[in-house]
mmCIF file of C-alpha atoms in Angstrom:
data_model
loop_
_atom_site.group_PDB
_atom_site.id
_atom_site.type_symbol
_atom_site.label_atom_id
_atom_site.label_comp_id
_atom_site.label_asym_id
_atom_site.label_seq_id
_atom_site.Cartn_x
_atom_site.Cartn_y
_atom_site.Cartn_z
ATOM 1 C CA UNK A 1 -1.729 -45.693 -74.425
ATOM 2 C CA UNK A 2 -1.749 -48.005 -71.259
ATOM 3 C CA UNK A 3 1.217 -47.368 -69.347
ATOM 4 C CA UNK A 4 1.400 -51.329 -68.723
ATOM 5 C CA UNK A 5 4.131 -53.434 -70.016
ATOM 6 C CA UNK A 6 3.200 -55.671 -72.696
ATOM 7 C CA UNK A 7 3.613 -58.863 -70.792
ATOM 8 C CA UNK A 8 0.929 -57.825 -68.546
ATOM 9 C CA UNK A 9 -1.874 -57.295 -70.975
ATOM 10 C CA UNK A 10 -3.825 -60.328 -71.711
ATOM 11 C CA UNK A 11 -3.631 -62.235 -74.255
ATOM 12 C CA UNK A 12 -6.666 -63.841 -75.872
ATOM 13 C CA UNK A 13 -5.235 -66.567 -77.891
ATOM 14 C CA UNK A 14 -3.264 -67.724 -74.915
ATOM 15 C CA UNK A 15 -6.056 -67.706 -72.913
ATOM 16 C CA UNK A 16 -8.408 -69.762 -75.305
ATOM 17 C CA UNK A 17 -5.275 -72.143 -75.777
ATOM 18 C CA UNK A 18 -5.182 -72.205 -71.589
ATOM 19 C CA UNK A 19 -9.222 -72.766 -71.548
ATOM 20 C CA UNK A 20 -8.682 -75.534 -75.043
ATOM 21 C CA UNK A 21 -6.071 -77.619 -72.673
ATOM 22 C CA UNK A 22 -8.564 -77.061 -69.677
ATOM 23 C CA UNK A 23 -11.252 -78.801 -71.201
ATOM 24 C CA UNK A 24 -9.251 -81.451 -73.572
ATOM 25 C CA UNK A 25 -7.952 -82.590 -70.251
ATOM 26 C CA UNK A 26 -11.218 -83.555 -69.013
ATOM 27 C CA UNK A 27 -12.095 -85.352 -72.498
ATOM 28 C CA UNK A 28 -8.754 -87.456 -71.902
ATOM 29 C CA UNK A 29 -10.194 -88.022 -68.484
ATOM 30 C CA UNK A 30 -12.664 -89.634 -70.355
ATOM 31 C CA UNK A 31 -10.478 -91.666 -72.523
ATOM 32 C CA UNK A 32 -9.172 -92.985 -69.745
ATOM 33 C CA UNK A 33 -12.826 -94.181 -69.265
ATOM 34 C CA UNK A 34 -12.890 -95.865 -72.021
ATOM 35 C CA UNK A 35 -9.681 -97.877 -72.417
ATOM 36 C CA UNK A 36 -10.729 -99.160 -68.983
ATOM 37 C CA UNK A 37 -14.097 -100.511 -70.781
ATOM 38 C CA UNK A 38 -11.372 -102.355 -73.142
ATOM 39 C CA UNK A 39 -12.218 -99.622 -75.627
ATOM 40 C CA UNK A 40 -10.107 -97.159 -77.811
ATOM 41 C CA UNK A 41 -9.367 -94.210 -75.564
ATOM 42 C CA UNK A 42 -11.343 -91.471 -77.165
ATOM 43 C CA UNK A 43 -12.745 -89.188 -74.504
ATOM 44 C CA UNK A 44 -15.305 -85.949 -75.567
ATOM 45 C CA UNK A 45 -16.847 -82.811 -73.680
ATOM 46 C CA UNK A 46 -19.568 -80.703 -74.952
ATOM 47 C CA UNK A 47 -18.818 -76.926 -73.610
ATOM 48 C CA UNK A 48 -21.532 -74.525 -73.393
ATOM 49 C CA UNK A 49 -21.421 -71.117 -71.630
ATOM 50 C CA UNK A 50 -18.044 -71.746 -70.551
ATOM 51 C CA UNK A 51 -19.828 -75.258 -69.067
ATOM 52 C CA UNK A 52 -18.918 -78.706 -69.701
ATOM 53 C CA UNK A 53 -22.813 -79.926 -70.168
ATOM 54 C CA UNK A 54 -22.376 -83.054 -71.916
ATOM 55 C CA UNK A 55 -19.402 -86.015 -72.299
ATOM 56 C CA UNK A 56 -18.814 -88.805 -73.409
ATOM 57 C CA UNK A 57 -16.391 -91.882 -74.744
ATOM 58 C CA UNK A 58 -16.043 -94.412 -77.107
ATOM 59 C CA UNK A 59 -17.883 -97.542 -76.500
ATOM 60 C CA UNK A 60 -19.296 -99.397 -79.556
ATOM 61 C CA UNK A 61 -18.126 -102.527 -77.615
ATOM 62 C CA UNK A 62 -19.498 -102.235 -74.698
ATOM 63 C CA UNK A 63 -22.870 -101.036 -75.948
ATOM 64 C CA UNK A 64 -22.620 -103.000 -79.146
ATOM 65 C CA UNK A 65 -23.419 -100.291 -81.455
ATOM 66 C CA UNK A 66 -21.167 -98.818 -84.299
ATOM 67 C CA UNK A 67 -22.196 -95.536 -83.307
ATOM 68 C CA UNK A 68 -21.415 -94.983 -79.727
ATOM 69 C CA UNK A 69 -18.339 -93.183 -80.894
ATOM 70 C CA UNK A 70 -17.137 -90.313 -77.813
ATOM 71 C CA UNK A 71 -18.323 -87.174 -79.885
ATOM 72 C CA UNK A 72 -21.719 -89.023 -80.547
ATOM 73 C CA UNK A 73 -22.243 -89.979 -76.933
ATOM 74 C CA UNK A 74 -21.074 -86.162 -75.947
ATOM 75 C CA UNK A 75 -23.806 -84.779 -78.482
ATOM 76 C CA UNK A 76 -26.394 -86.772 -77.586
ATOM 77 C CA UNK A 77 -26.275 -86.562 -73.952
ATOM 78 C CA UNK A 78 -25.982 -82.567 -74.933
ATOM 79 C CA UNK A 79 -28.873 -82.579 -76.913
ATOM 80 C CA UNK A 80 -31.041 -84.173 -73.871
ATOM 81 C CA UNK A 81 -29.415 -81.456 -71.206
ATOM 82 C CA UNK A 82 -30.227 -78.381 -73.931
ATOM 83 C CA UNK A 83 -33.593 -79.939 -75.366
ATOM 84 C CA UNK A 84 -32.815 -79.151 -78.711
ATOM 85 C CA UNK A 85 -30.704 -81.733 -81.528
ATOM 86 C CA UNK A 86 -29.100 -78.288 -82.424
ATOM 87 C CA UNK A 87 -26.234 -77.258 -80.091
ATOM 88 C CA UNK A 88 -24.845 -73.688 -82.295
ATOM 89 C CA UNK A 89 -23.202 -71.962 -79.404
ATOM 90 C CA UNK A 90 -21.154 -75.359 -78.550
ATOM 91 C CA UNK A 91 -17.510 -76.567 -78.306
ATOM 92 C CA UNK A 92 -16.809 -80.006 -78.840
ATOM 93 C CA UNK A 93 -13.455 -81.330 -77.587
ATOM 94 C CA UNK A 94 -12.230 -84.554 -78.820
ATOM 95 C CA UNK A 95 -8.959 -86.281 -78.172
ATOM 96 C CA UNK A 96 -9.093 -87.725 -81.712
ATOM 97 C CA UNK A 97 -9.824 -86.620 -84.772
ATOM 98 C CA UNK A 98 -13.305 -87.482 -85.537
ATOM 99 C CA UNK A 99 -14.247 -89.920 -88.683
ATOM 100 C CA UNK A 100 -16.857 -89.001 -91.125
ATOM 101 C CA UNK A 101 -19.827 -89.708 -88.721
ATOM 102 C CA UNK A 102 -18.991 -88.206 -85.995
ATOM 103 C CA UNK A 103 -18.031 -85.203 -88.198
ATOM 104 C CA UNK A 104 -21.334 -85.458 -90.326
ATOM 105 C CA UNK A 105 -23.561 -85.511 -86.619
ATOM 106 C CA UNK A 106 -21.584 -82.244 -85.421
ATOM 107 C CA UNK A 107 -22.406 -80.622 -88.916
ATOM 108 C CA UNK A 108 -26.063 -81.650 -88.279
ATOM 109 C CA UNK A 109 -25.767 -80.271 -84.702
ATOM 110 C CA UNK A 110 -24.556 -77.037 -85.840
ATOM 111 C CA UNK A 111 -22.011 -77.482 -83.284
ATOM 112 C CA UNK A 112 -19.860 -74.232 -83.427
ATOM 113 C CA UNK A 113 -16.645 -74.937 -82.909
ATOM 114 C CA UNK A 114 -14.723 -78.135 -82.666
ATOM 115 C CA UNK A 115 -10.945 -79.024 -80.729
ATOM 116 C CA UNK A 116 -9.169 -82.342 -81.154
ATOM 117 C CA UNK A 117 -6.085 -83.042 -79.984
ATOM 118 C CA UNK A 118 -4.146 -85.885 -82.120
ATOM 119 C CA UNK A 119 -5.390 -86.471 -85.785
ATOM 120 C CA UNK A 120 -6.252 -89.993 -87.260
ATOM 121 C CA UNK A 121 -3.821 -90.671 -90.328
ATOM 122 C CA UNK A 122 -6.344 -93.869 -91.365
ATOM 123 C CA UNK A 123 -8.966 -92.015 -91.135
ATOM 124 C CA UNK A 124 -9.031 -88.635 -90.157
ATOM 125 C CA UNK A 125 -12.002 -86.459 -92.021
ATOM 126 C CA UNK A 126 -10.907 -82.888 -90.645
ATOM 127 C CA UNK A 127 -7.311 -83.187 -92.225
ATOM 128 C CA UNK A 128 -5.151 -86.062 -91.978
ATOM 129 C CA UNK A 129 -7.865 -88.470 -94.772
ATOM 130 C CA UNK A 130 -10.177 -85.745 -96.054
ATOM 131 C CA UNK A 131 -10.495 -82.235 -95.198
ATOM 132 C CA UNK A 132 -14.813 -82.034 -95.300
ATOM 133 C CA UNK A 133 -14.674 -78.677 -93.097
ATOM 134 C CA UNK A 134 -13.570 -76.968 -96.016
ATOM 135 C CA UNK A 135 -16.118 -78.223 -98.471
ATOM 136 C CA UNK A 136 -18.434 -75.620 -99.291
ATOM 137 C CA UNK A 137 -21.793 -77.929 -99.745
ATOM 138 C CA UNK A 138 -22.827 -77.938 -96.130
ATOM 139 C CA UNK A 139 -24.972 -75.600 -95.056
ATOM 140 C CA UNK A 140 -22.996 -74.701 -91.601
ATOM 141 C CA UNK A 141 -19.791 -74.211 -91.417
ATOM 142 C CA UNK A 142 -17.547 -75.896 -87.801
ATOM 143 C CA UNK A 143 -14.697 -73.558 -86.474
ATOM 144 C CA UNK A 144 -11.810 -75.993 -85.773
ATOM 145 C CA UNK A 145 -8.546 -76.462 -84.061
ATOM 146 C CA UNK A 146 -6.652 -79.496 -83.869
ATOM 147 C CA UNK A 147 -3.557 -80.244 -81.863
ATOM 148 C CA UNK A 148 -4.670 -79.482 -78.634
ATOM 149 C CA UNK A 149 -2.592 -81.652 -76.136
ATOM 150 C CA UNK A 150 -1.751 -84.004 -78.917
ATOM 151 C CA UNK A 151 1.507 -85.640 -77.612
ATOM 152 C CA UNK A 152 -0.842 -87.104 -74.599
ATOM 153 C CA UNK A 153 -3.694 -87.953 -76.205
ATOM 154 C CA UNK A 154 -0.998 -90.120 -79.145
ATOM 155 C CA UNK A 155 0.513 -91.632 -76.060
ATOM 156 C CA UNK A 156 -2.922 -93.010 -74.569
ATOM 157 C CA UNK A 157 -3.861 -94.559 -77.913
ATOM 158 C CA UNK A 158 -0.146 -95.769 -78.231
ATOM 159 C CA UNK A 159 -0.100 -97.442 -75.005
ATOM 160 C CA UNK A 160 -3.437 -98.809 -75.279
ATOM 161 C CA UNK A 161 -2.990 -100.749 -78.625
ATOM 162 C CA UNK A 162 0.712 -101.966 -77.372
ATOM 163 C CA UNK A 163 -0.995 -103.368 -74.439
ATOM 164 C CA UNK A 164 -3.572 -104.690 -76.656
ATOM 165 C CA UNK A 165 -0.970 -106.753 -78.817
ATOM 166 C CA UNK A 166 0.530 -107.742 -75.965
#
């Protein structure tokens, strides 16, 4: 038995939440980079062994590439850094719930964990429209957590589309 008060005992859940928020804050900063290029403000980082090894933000307009979503750009960079397209011990943080294309790439890359901020009500493939990660036919499963800094991400998205409409 410990003499420490309960409040002094480390809480793994609280610690993980703080870690997730710190990495999501970096992804949110990348979303700002996307907006500066007049792209939908979505940013992503790939974390391996507690360090960001790759990052990306939306660039389909700038790159004339429909697949240049933040997640895909971050996965491509992570593969180069690790010298392998498989990323089994990596966590991907992204500011918006992934679409089917990005989720498929994460499954093929063997990402171990996905953390996203805001839900994507139109095309979200994790929980909003499809629950692809709940399907049993994939040969890989991804642990996931949604809603990390969701209000901050939603605000960026709403402001971006408000500016675009005016």
